[in-house]
Amino acid sequence: MPDNGMTENRIDKLVFVGLLFLSVALLVVFHGLNTDIPRDNAIYLYSAIEATKGVPPYVSLFDIKTPLTSLYYTPAIFIAEAINVEHLTMARLWSVATTALSCGVLFLILRRLGFSVLVATLAALSLIAIPGFALQTVTGGRPKVLVVLLFLLNW
């Protein structure tokens, strides 16, 4: 007879992976990846493109925000150039992946706090139900998306 703790652990892992895929699918289906890119997001994307060329954030374009905002997309730009994908598309996918990870981490936090699988799943999915957060994610995502993930990982 299997240990109940082991079974719960497996269920949590399966739900975590399922949440990652489901949150990506929901964001892409309901919002798409072809929305207009806001001015600030375009600035962050340009700074990331310049950073991949070796130009530091404040040299490429002065922005009053911290360098993290300019460097947020840099890994996505490296990946886009490696696999020959448009920079904006990869930046949006990068942001969607960050949000999906946030949903998954929120699920794991709530499970550790003792909430049921159903409650933790619904709470995690409610993160992408927030219209402003979801729209920021698919328009290229502001670094606030990363800050949410880092805040959750701090738990």
Coordinates of C-alpha atoms in Angstrom, one line a residue:
M1 CA 0.0 0.0 0.0
P2 CA 1.5 3.4 -1.0
D3 CA 2.3 6.0 1.5
N4 CA -0.2 8.8 1.5
G5 CA 2.5 11.5 1.6
M6 CA 4.1 10.0 -1.5
T7 CA 0.8 10.0 -3.4
E8 CA 0.1 13.6 -2.4
N9 CA 3.6 14.6 -3.6
R10 CA 3.0 13.0 -7.0
I11 CA -0.4 14.7 -7.3
D12 CA 1.2 18.0 -6.5
K13 CA 3.9 17.5 -9.1
L14 CA 1.4 16.6 -11.8
V15 CA -0.9 19.5 -10.9
F16 CA 2.2 21.9 -10.9
V17 CA 3.2 20.8 -14.4
G18 CA -0.5 20.9 -15.6
L19 CA -0.8 24.4 -14.2
L20 CA 2.2 25.5 -16.2
F21 CA 0.8 24.3 -19.4
L22 CA -2.8 25.4 -18.6
S23 CA -1.8 28.9 -17.7
V24 CA 0.2 29.4 -20.8
A25 CA -2.6 28.0 -22.9
L26 CA -5.2 30.3 -21.2
L27 CA -3.1 33.4 -21.6
V28 CA -2.4 32.7 -25.3
V29 CA -6.0 31.7 -26.2
F30 CA -7.8 34.5 -24.4
H31 CA -5.3 37.3 -25.1
G32 CA -3.2 36.2 -28.0
L33 CA 0.4 37.2 -28.7
N34 CA -0.4 39.9 -31.4
T35 CA -1.5 42.8 -29.2
D36 CA 0.1 46.2 -29.5
I37 CA 3.3 46.7 -27.5
P38 CA 3.1 49.6 -25.0
R39 CA 5.8 52.3 -25.1
D40 CA 7.5 51.2 -21.9
N41 CA 7.6 47.6 -23.0
A42 CA 9.2 48.6 -26.3
I43 CA 11.8 50.5 -24.4
Y44 CA 12.6 47.5 -22.3
L45 CA 12.8 45.3 -25.4
Y46 CA 15.1 47.7 -27.2
S47 CA 17.4 47.9 -24.1
A48 CA 17.5 44.1 -24.0
I49 CA 18.4 43.9 -27.6
E50 CA 21.2 46.4 -27.1
A51 CA 22.4 44.5 -24.0
T52 CA 22.8 41.4 -26.1
K53 CA 25.2 43.4 -28.2
G54 CA 27.2 44.4 -25.1
V55 CA 25.7 47.8 -24.5
P56 CA 24.9 48.5 -20.8
P57 CA 21.4 49.5 -19.9
Y58 CA 21.9 53.2 -19.2
V59 CA 24.1 53.7 -22.2
S60 CA 21.7 52.2 -24.7
L61 CA 18.8 54.2 -23.5
F62 CA 18.3 56.2 -20.4
D63 CA 15.4 55.0 -18.4
I64 CA 14.6 56.1 -14.8
K65 CA 13.9 52.5 -13.8
T66 CA 16.4 50.1 -12.5
P67 CA 18.7 48.1 -14.9
L68 CA 16.6 44.9 -14.1
T69 CA 13.8 46.4 -16.3
S70 CA 16.2 46.7 -19.2
L71 CA 17.8 43.3 -18.7
Y72 CA 14.6 41.3 -18.1
Y73 CA 14.2 40.3 -21.8
T74 CA 17.9 39.7 -22.4
P75 CA 17.8 35.9 -22.1
A76 CA 14.7 35.9 -24.4
I77 CA 16.6 37.8 -27.0
F78 CA 19.6 35.4 -26.8
I79 CA 17.1 32.5 -27.3
A80 CA 15.3 34.3 -30.1
E81 CA 18.5 34.9 -32.0
A82 CA 19.7 31.3 -31.4
I83 CA 16.5 29.7 -32.9
N84 CA 15.8 32.5 -35.4
V85 CA 12.5 33.8 -33.9
E86 CA 11.3 37.4 -33.9
H87 CA 12.4 39.3 -30.8
L88 CA 9.0 40.5 -29.8
T89 CA 7.4 37.1 -30.0
M90 CA 10.1 35.5 -27.9
A91 CA 9.8 38.4 -25.4
R92 CA 6.1 37.7 -25.1
L93 CA 6.7 34.0 -24.7
W94 CA 9.3 34.7 -22.0
S95 CA 6.8 36.8 -20.1
V96 CA 4.1 34.2 -20.5
A97 CA 6.5 31.6 -19.2
T98 CA 7.4 33.8 -16.2
T99 CA 3.7 34.2 -15.4
A100 CA 3.1 30.5 -15.7
L101 CA 6.0 29.8 -13.3
S102 CA 4.4 32.3 -10.9
C103 CA 1.1 30.4 -11.0
G104 CA 2.9 27.1 -10.4
V105 CA 4.9 28.5 -7.5
L106 CA 1.8 30.0 -5.9
F107 CA 0.2 26.6 -6.1
L108 CA 3.1 25.0 -4.3
I109 CA 3.1 27.7 -1.6
L110 CA -0.6 27.2 -1.0
R111 CA -0.2 23.4 -0.9
R112 CA 2.6 23.7 1.7
L113 CA 0.3 26.0 3.8
G114 CA -2.2 23.1 3.9
F115 CA -4.8 24.1 1.3
S116 CA -6.4 21.5 -0.8
V117 CA -5.4 20.8 -4.4
L118 CA -8.6 22.3 -5.7
V119 CA -8.3 25.6 -3.7
A120 CA -4.6 25.9 -4.5
T121 CA -5.2 25.4 -8.2
L122 CA -8.1 27.9 -8.4
A123 CA -6.0 30.4 -6.5
A124 CA -3.1 30.0 -8.8
L125 CA -5.2 30.3 -11.9
S126 CA -6.8 33.4 -10.4
L127 CA -3.5 35.1 -10.8
I128 CA -3.9 35.1 -14.6
A129 CA -7.5 36.0 -14.3
I130 CA -6.5 39.5 -13.1
P131 CA -7.0 41.5 -16.4
G132 CA -4.2 44.0 -15.9
F133 CA -1.7 41.3 -15.0
A134 CA -2.7 39.0 -17.9
L135 CA -2.6 41.8 -20.4
Q136 CA 0.8 43.0 -19.2
T137 CA 2.0 39.4 -19.6
V138 CA 1.0 39.0 -23.3
T139 CA 1.9 42.5 -24.5
G140 CA 5.5 41.8 -23.8
G141 CA 5.3 41.9 -20.0
R142 CA 6.7 44.5 -17.8
P143 CA 9.3 43.4 -15.3
K144 CA 6.6 43.5 -12.7
V145 CA 5.8 40.0 -14.0
L146 CA 9.3 38.9 -12.9
V147 CA 8.9 40.7 -9.5
V148 CA 5.7 38.7 -8.8
L149 CA 7.7 35.5 -9.5
L150 CA 10.6 36.6 -7.3
F151 CA 8.2 37.6 -4.5
L152 CA 6.6 34.2 -4.6
L153 CA 9.9 32.4 -4.7
N154 CA 11.0 34.3 -1.6
W155 CA 8.4 32.4 0.4

